[in-house]
Amino acid sequence: MSKNSILVINCGSSSLKFAVINPATEEEKINGIAERLGSSEAVLRWTLRYKNNGEKGSQTLGLAAHEAALEGLMGLLREEGLIEGISAIGHRVVHGGENFSESCLVTDEVLNAIENCIKLAPLHNPANLTGIRAAQKIFPGLPNAVVFDTAFHQTMPAEAYLYPIPYSLYKEQGVRRYGFHGTSYRYVGQAAADMLGLDINNSNILVAHLGNGASACAIKNGQSIDTTMGLTPLEGLVMGTRSGDVDPNLFSFLNKTLGYTLDETTDLLNKKSGLLGLSEMDSDCRVIEDAAVEGNEHAQLTLDVFCHVLAEKLAGFAAAMGKIDALVFTGGIGENSSIIRKNVFERLSIFGFKLDEKLNDETFRGKSGVISQEGSTVGMVVATNEELMISRDTQALTA
Ligand code: ADP
């Protein structure tokens, strides 16, 4: 059987997402997730994309961790006759620090460098490493590649990535803005340029990646020149449960007024803030939108804060780029929420954005396309596909 598939793995602390993609046709054969890893209720769920328009299946894994999840996945791939076709495995890795400006093959040196970045991403990088090591064990002989969320932003100029704090903290501890969602930006930037008939190497594209985690990026001539997330994915925009930018003195304020420890405030800002904290309803944008549509003023205010921060950042990026060829929305909220897109368009009207309400309302659930009127600065939606980007990189490194 010819080797015609790439296995893409995105390993979190208690989940493992996967997809098998044919690099020639870029079609997904199967995708899925192993969830609740580490608990006694671990479960593997998948969708066979080539069967009956997406046949779904699941299997309980018992008390399973990442290795057992990959064994379960291997069994499934064998059953479906897909295992022999896999030529390489591509892994998402969150933090590559300043060591990686592009994807690469896994070697001992690369694993060490990822390990050295654990202090920058203590929740993510250990899980990513677990996934790589488990894959090396369960699928011996297959090459593994790593694709970093931070790599795309390594082109940012120093004026965009340095924080105005003692320079020694950058030199000695690596404290700087790194940025995340880079794999999505690379995919979305190129796809937007292709759709608009632009040369990515001669273009100015703003992208808002709005999911549970949210960030924005200024892509000039195909390179990231600025982004909103920072040393960690907490900085920048309002997110599902993350605050984004707040006054850093909040740490000492909450300590002095309420006795909060460092960990408590860190937890508050990461898990209890953002849409959830402000709305006092939910982290899911849909719930807040529904409430706002029904006249709940506090829900509307929450959406307005979300859009205010986003529009402010995008306006700053636009000024730095000098010209906007396109503003692209992506991620769960960006791809589906006509309400958020309309709100942001109105706030950015100074840049010549005029919304086509019909196109805006019709663009959701994976549909990509322009949502601005003729004669307007272009606004559009591009459905992101990080798995495809990982499979492209893995194929390029191993073919
Ligand atoms: P992640 O960052 O975890 O990958 P996604 O990109 O899948 O997240 O985005 C998930 C978010 O997308 C959900 O929390 C929800 O708020 C939002 N979302 C999905 N569909 C809609 C919709 N129709 N309207 C508004 N928001 C939506």
Coordinates of C-alpha atoms and ligand atoms in Angstrom, one line a residue:
M1 CA 0.0 0.0 0.0
S2 CA 1.3 3.4 -0.9
K3 CA 2.1 5.8 1.9
N4 CA -0.4 8.5 1.4
S5 CA -1.4 10.0 4.8
I6 CA -0.1 12.2 7.5
L7 CA -1.2 11.7 11.1
V8 CA -1.7 15.0 12.9
I9 CA -1.6 15.1 16.7
N10 CA -2.6 18.0 19.0
C11 CA -1.9 16.9 22.5
G12 CA -3.3 18.8 25.5
S13 CA -3.0 17.9 29.2
S14 CA -6.2 15.8 29.2
S15 CA -7.0 15.4 25.5
L16 CA -5.5 14.3 22.3
K17 CA -7.0 15.6 19.0
F18 CA -6.0 13.9 15.8
A19 CA -6.6 13.8 12.1
V20 CA -5.4 11.7 9.2
I21 CA -4.9 13.8 6.1
N22 CA -4.0 12.9 2.5
P23 CA -1.3 15.5 1.7
A24 CA -1.9 15.2 -2.1
T25 CA -5.6 15.9 -2.0
E26 CA -5.6 17.7 1.4
E27 CA -8.6 15.6 2.3
E28 CA -9.2 14.6 5.9
K29 CA -9.8 10.8 6.1
I30 CA -10.6 10.7 9.8
N31 CA -10.5 13.1 12.7
G32 CA -11.3 12.9 16.4
I33 CA -10.4 13.4 20.0
A34 CA -9.4 11.3 23.0
E35 CA -10.8 13.1 26.0
R36 CA -10.7 13.0 29.8
L37 CA -7.3 11.4 29.6
G38 CA -6.0 10.6 33.1
S39 CA -9.4 9.9 34.5
S40 CA -11.3 6.6 34.6
E41 CA -13.7 7.9 31.9
A42 CA -11.3 8.4 29.1
V43 CA -13.0 8.1 25.7
L44 CA -12.0 8.1 22.1
R45 CA -14.4 9.7 19.6
W46 CA -13.9 9.9 15.8
T47 CA -15.5 10.8 12.5
L48 CA -14.7 8.7 9.4
R49 CA -14.9 11.4 6.8
Y50 CA -15.1 9.0 3.8
K51 CA -18.0 6.9 5.1
N52 CA -21.6 7.9 4.8
N53 CA -20.9 11.6 4.9
G54 CA -19.0 11.4 8.2
E55 CA -19.7 8.2 10.2
K56 CA -19.1 8.8 13.9
G57 CA -17.8 6.3 16.4
S58 CA -16.5 6.1 19.9
Q59 CA -14.8 3.7 22.3
T60 CA -14.3 4.0 26.0
L61 CA -10.6 3.7 27.1
G62 CA -11.1 3.1 30.8
L63 CA -8.3 4.7 32.9
A64 CA -6.2 5.8 30.0
A65 CA -3.5 8.4 29.5
H66 CA -1.9 9.6 26.2
E67 CA -0.1 6.4 25.4
A68 CA -3.2 4.3 25.8
A69 CA -5.1 6.8 23.7
L70 CA -2.6 6.4 20.9
E71 CA -2.8 2.7 21.2
G72 CA -6.6 3.0 20.9
L73 CA -6.1 5.2 17.9
M74 CA -3.6 2.7 16.3
G75 CA -6.3 0.0 16.7
L76 CA -8.9 2.1 15.0
L77 CA -6.5 3.0 12.1
R78 CA -5.7 -0.6 11.7
E79 CA -9.3 -1.6 11.6
E80 CA -10.0 1.0 9.0
G81 CA -7.1 0.0 6.9
L82 CA -5.4 3.3 7.3
I83 CA -2.4 2.4 9.3
E84 CA -0.1 1.2 6.5
G85 CA -0.7 4.4 4.6
I86 CA 0.7 6.7 7.3
S87 CA 4.1 8.1 6.3
A88 CA 4.8 10.6 9.1
I89 CA 3.3 12.2 12.2
G90 CA 3.0 16.0 12.7
H91 CA 2.6 17.4 16.2
R92 CA 1.4 20.8 17.3
V93 CA 3.7 22.3 19.9
V94 CA 2.6 25.5 21.6
H95 CA 5.9 27.2 22.6
G96 CA 9.1 27.1 20.7
G97 CA 10.5 30.2 22.3
E98 CA 13.2 31.9 20.2
N99 CA 14.6 28.5 19.2
F100 CA 12.2 27.8 16.4
S101 CA 11.1 30.1 13.6
E102 CA 9.8 27.2 11.5
S103 CA 8.6 23.6 11.7
C104 CA 11.2 20.9 11.9
L105 CA 11.8 17.1 12.3
V106 CA 12.0 15.7 15.9
T107 CA 15.5 14.9 17.1
D108 CA 16.9 14.6 20.6
E109 CA 18.1 18.2 20.3
V110 CA 14.7 19.4 19.3
L111 CA 13.0 17.6 22.2
N112 CA 15.5 19.2 24.6
A113 CA 14.8 22.6 23.2
I114 CA 11.0 22.1 23.6
E115 CA 11.7 21.0 27.2
N116 CA 13.7 24.2 27.8
C117 CA 10.5 26.1 26.8
I118 CA 8.4 24.5 29.5
K119 CA 9.0 27.5 31.8
L120 CA 7.3 29.6 29.1
A121 CA 4.3 27.2 28.6
P122 CA 4.0 25.1 31.8
L123 CA 0.6 23.8 30.9
H124 CA 1.1 23.1 27.2
N125 CA 4.6 22.0 26.4
P126 CA 4.7 19.1 28.8
A127 CA 1.5 17.7 27.2
N128 CA 2.9 18.3 23.7
L129 CA 6.1 16.4 24.7
T130 CA 4.1 13.5 26.2
G131 CA 2.3 13.2 22.8
I132 CA 5.5 13.2 20.8
R133 CA 7.2 10.6 23.1
A134 CA 4.0 8.4 23.1
A135 CA 3.9 8.6 19.3
Q136 CA 7.6 7.6 19.0
K137 CA 6.8 4.6 21.2
I138 CA 3.5 3.5 19.6
F139 CA 4.5 4.2 16.0
P140 CA 8.2 3.3 15.9
G141 CA 9.9 4.0 12.6
L142 CA 7.7 6.9 11.5
P143 CA 9.3 10.3 11.4
N144 CA 7.8 13.0 13.7
A145 CA 7.6 16.7 12.9
V146 CA 6.8 19.6 15.2
V147 CA 4.9 22.7 14.2
F148 CA 5.0 25.6 16.7
D149 CA 2.3 28.1 17.5
T150 CA 4.9 30.7 18.2
A151 CA 7.2 30.2 15.1
F152 CA 5.3 32.4 12.7
H153 CA 5.7 35.4 15.0
Q154 CA 9.5 35.2 15.1
T155 CA 9.6 37.7 12.3
M156 CA 8.2 40.5 14.6
P157 CA 10.6 43.4 14.9
A158 CA 12.1 44.0 18.4
E159 CA 10.0 47.1 18.8
A160 CA 6.9 44.9 18.7
Y161 CA 8.1 42.0 20.9
L162 CA 10.0 43.9 23.6
Y163 CA 8.3 44.8 26.8
P164 CA 9.3 48.1 28.4
I165 CA 10.8 46.4 31.5
P166 CA 14.5 45.9 32.5
Y167 CA 16.2 44.6 29.3
S168 CA 18.1 42.0 31.4
L169 CA 14.8 40.2 31.9
Y170 CA 14.6 39.7 28.1
K171 CA 18.3 38.8 27.7
E172 CA 18.5 36.5 30.7
Q173 CA 15.0 35.1 31.1
G174 CA 13.5 35.4 27.6
V175 CA 10.7 37.7 28.8
R176 CA 9.2 39.1 25.6
R177 CA 6.1 38.9 23.4
Y178 CA 6.1 35.6 21.6
G179 CA 2.5 35.4 20.2
F180 CA 0.5 32.3 19.5
H181 CA -2.0 30.9 16.9
G182 CA 0.8 31.2 14.4
T183 CA -0.2 28.0 12.5
S184 CA -3.7 29.4 12.0
Y185 CA -2.3 32.8 10.9
R186 CA -0.1 31.2 8.4
Y187 CA -2.9 29.2 6.9
V188 CA -5.5 32.0 7.0
G189 CA -3.2 34.7 5.6
Q190 CA -2.2 32.5 2.6
A191 CA -5.8 31.4 2.0
A192 CA -7.1 35.0 2.2
A193 CA -4.4 36.2 -0.3
D194 CA -5.3 33.3 -2.6
M195 CA -9.0 34.0 -2.5
L196 CA -8.5 37.7 -3.2
G197 CA -5.9 37.1 -5.9
L198 CA -3.2 38.9 -3.9
D199 CA 0.5 38.2 -3.8
I200 CA 1.0 37.3 -0.1
N201 CA 4.5 38.7 -0.4
N202 CA 3.1 42.1 -1.3
S203 CA 0.1 42.4 1.0
N204 CA -1.2 43.8 4.3
I205 CA -3.6 41.5 6.0
L206 CA -5.1 41.8 9.5
V207 CA -6.4 38.6 11.0
A208 CA -8.6 38.2 14.1
H209 CA -8.5 34.6 15.4
L210 CA -11.4 34.5 17.8
G211 CA -12.0 31.2 19.5
N212 CA -12.0 30.3 23.2
G213 CA -8.5 31.7 23.0
A214 CA -8.4 34.9 20.9
S215 CA -5.7 37.0 19.3
A216 CA -5.1 39.3 16.4
C217 CA -2.1 39.5 14.0
A218 CA -0.8 42.0 11.5
I219 CA 0.6 40.1 8.5
K220 CA 2.8 42.3 6.2
N221 CA 4.2 40.7 3.1
G222 CA 3.4 37.3 4.5
Q223 CA 5.2 37.9 7.8
S224 CA 3.9 38.6 11.3
I225 CA 4.9 42.1 12.3
D226 CA 2.7 42.3 15.5
T227 CA 0.3 40.2 17.5
T228 CA -1.7 40.6 20.7
M229 CA -0.8 37.6 22.7
G230 CA 2.5 37.9 24.6
L231 CA 4.8 35.9 26.8
T232 CA 1.8 33.7 27.5
P233 CA -1.6 33.3 25.8
L234 CA -3.2 35.5 28.5
E235 CA -2.2 38.9 27.0
G236 CA -4.3 40.9 24.5
L237 CA -7.9 40.4 23.6
V238 CA -10.9 39.5 25.8
M239 CA -11.3 35.7 25.6
G240 CA -13.7 33.0 26.8
T241 CA -12.3 32.8 30.3
R242 CA -9.1 34.8 29.9
S243 CA -9.0 38.5 30.7
G244 CA -6.5 39.7 28.1
D245 CA -4.9 43.0 29.0
V246 CA -5.4 44.3 32.5
D247 CA -3.3 46.6 34.7
P248 CA -0.6 44.3 36.0
N249 CA -0.9 46.0 39.4
L250 CA -4.1 44.0 39.8
F251 CA -1.9 41.3 41.3
S252 CA -0.8 43.5 44.2
F253 CA -4.2 45.2 44.5
L254 CA -6.1 41.9 44.9
N255 CA -3.4 40.7 47.3
K256 CA -3.7 43.7 49.5
T257 CA -7.5 44.1 49.4
L258 CA -8.7 40.4 49.3
G259 CA -5.5 38.5 50.3
Y260 CA -5.4 36.7 46.9
T261 CA -2.2 34.8 46.3
L262 CA -0.2 34.8 43.1
D263 CA -1.8 31.5 42.1
E264 CA -5.3 32.7 42.9
T265 CA -5.1 35.8 40.8
T266 CA -3.4 33.9 38.0
D267 CA -6.3 31.5 38.1
L268 CA -8.8 34.3 38.2
L269 CA -7.3 36.0 35.1
N270 CA -7.0 32.7 33.1
K271 CA -10.1 30.8 34.1
K272 CA -12.7 33.1 35.6
S273 CA -12.4 36.3 33.5
G274 CA -13.1 37.2 29.9
L275 CA -16.6 36.7 28.6
L276 CA -17.4 34.4 31.5
G277 CA -16.3 36.7 34.3
L278 CA -17.7 39.9 32.8
S279 CA -21.0 38.5 31.7
E280 CA -21.5 36.3 34.8
M281 CA -23.2 33.9 32.4
D282 CA -21.0 31.8 30.3
S283 CA -17.7 31.7 28.4
D284 CA -19.5 30.7 25.2
C285 CA -20.1 33.7 23.0
R286 CA -23.4 32.2 21.7
V287 CA -25.0 32.2 25.1
I288 CA -24.1 35.9 25.6
E289 CA -25.3 36.8 22.1
D290 CA -28.6 35.1 22.6
A291 CA -29.1 37.0 25.9
A292 CA -28.1 40.3 24.2
V293 CA -30.6 39.7 21.4
E294 CA -33.3 39.1 24.0
G295 CA -32.5 42.6 25.5
N296 CA -30.1 41.7 28.3
E297 CA -28.1 44.9 28.6
H298 CA -25.3 43.4 30.6
A299 CA -24.8 40.7 27.9
Q300 CA -24.7 43.5 25.3
L301 CA -22.1 45.4 27.4
T302 CA -19.9 42.2 27.6
L303 CA -20.0 41.9 23.8
D304 CA -19.2 45.6 23.5
V305 CA -16.1 45.3 25.7
F306 CA -15.0 42.3 23.6
C307 CA -15.4 44.3 20.4
H308 CA -13.9 47.5 21.8
V309 CA -10.7 45.8 22.7
L310 CA -10.5 44.0 19.4
A311 CA -11.2 47.1 17.3
E312 CA -8.6 49.1 19.3
K313 CA -5.9 46.5 18.6
L314 CA -6.8 46.1 14.9
A315 CA -6.8 49.9 14.5
G316 CA -3.3 50.1 16.0
F317 CA -2.1 47.3 13.7
A318 CA -3.7 49.0 10.7
A319 CA -1.8 52.2 11.4
A320 CA 1.5 50.3 11.7
M321 CA 0.9 48.5 8.4
G322 CA 0.0 51.7 6.6
K323 CA -2.6 50.0 4.4
I324 CA -5.3 47.3 4.8
D325 CA -5.8 44.8 1.9
A326 CA -8.1 42.6 4.0
L327 CA -9.4 42.1 7.6
V328 CA -10.0 38.4 8.1
F329 CA -12.1 36.8 10.8
T330 CA -11.4 33.2 11.8
G331 CA -11.8 30.8 14.8
G332 CA -15.2 29.7 16.3
I333 CA -16.4 33.2 17.0
G334 CA -14.8 34.8 13.9
E335 CA -16.2 32.2 11.6
N336 CA -19.7 32.1 13.0
S337 CA -20.7 35.3 14.8
S338 CA -22.2 37.8 12.4
I339 CA -23.0 39.9 15.5
I340 CA -19.4 40.3 16.5
R341 CA -18.2 41.0 13.0
K342 CA -20.8 43.7 12.5
N343 CA -19.9 45.3 15.8
V344 CA -16.2 45.4 14.8
F345 CA -16.9 46.6 11.3
E346 CA -18.8 49.6 12.7
R347 CA -16.0 50.5 15.1
L348 CA -13.5 50.4 12.3
S349 CA -15.5 52.4 9.8
I350 CA -12.8 55.1 9.7
F351 CA -10.7 52.6 7.7
G352 CA -13.4 52.4 5.0
F353 CA -15.2 49.2 6.2
K354 CA -18.7 48.8 5.0
L355 CA -20.5 45.6 5.8
D356 CA -22.7 43.6 3.4
E357 CA -25.3 42.5 5.9
K358 CA -26.6 39.7 3.7
L359 CA -23.1 38.2 3.0
N360 CA -22.3 38.6 6.7
D361 CA -25.4 36.8 7.8
E362 CA -24.9 34.0 5.3
T363 CA -21.3 33.2 6.3
F364 CA -21.0 30.7 9.1
R365 CA -20.2 27.0 9.8
G366 CA -17.0 26.6 7.9
K367 CA -17.9 28.9 5.0
S368 CA -15.3 31.3 3.8
G369 CA -15.8 34.5 1.8
V370 CA -16.0 38.3 1.6
I371 CA -18.5 40.0 3.9
S372 CA -17.9 43.6 2.9
Q373 CA -19.7 45.7 0.3
E374 CA -18.2 46.5 -3.1
G375 CA -16.0 49.5 -2.7
S376 CA -15.4 48.8 1.0
T377 CA -12.0 47.9 2.5
V378 CA -12.2 44.1 2.2
G379 CA -13.5 42.2 5.2
M380 CA -13.8 38.5 5.0
V381 CA -14.1 35.2 6.8
V382 CA -11.7 32.3 6.3
A383 CA -12.3 29.0 8.1
T384 CA -9.0 28.1 9.7
N385 CA -7.5 24.7 9.3
E386 CA -4.5 24.2 11.6
E387 CA -4.4 20.5 11.1
L388 CA -4.0 20.9 7.3
M389 CA -1.2 23.4 7.9
I390 CA 0.6 20.8 10.2
S391 CA 0.1 18.1 7.6
R392 CA 1.5 20.3 4.9
D393 CA 4.6 21.1 6.9
T394 CA 5.1 17.5 7.9
Q395 CA 4.8 16.4 4.3
A396 CA 7.3 19.0 3.2
L397 CA 9.8 17.9 5.9
T398 CA 9.5 14.2 5.2
A399 CA 8.6 13.7 1.5
Ligands
ADP1 P1 -10.8 26.9 20.5 O1 -10.1 28.2 20.7 O2 -11.0 26.1 21.7 O3 -10.2 26.1 19.3 P2 -13.0 27.5 18.7 O4 -12.2 28.2 17.7 O5 -13.6 26.2 18.4 O6 -12.2 27.4 20.1 O7 -14.2 28.5 19.2 C1 -15.1 28.2 20.2 C2 -16.0 29.3 20.4 O8 -16.6 29.7 19.2 C3 -17.1 28.9 21.4 O9 -16.8 29.2 22.7 C4 -18.2 29.9 21.0 O10 -18.2 31.0 21.8 C5 -17.8 30.4 19.6 N1 -18.9 30.1 18.6 C6 -19.2 29.0 17.9 N2 -20.3 29.1 17.2 C7 -20.7 30.4 17.4 C8 -21.8 31.1 16.9 N3 -22.7 30.6 16.0 N4 -21.9 32.4 17.3 C9 -21.1 32.9 18.2 N5 -20.0 32.2 18.7 C10 -19.8 31.0 18.3

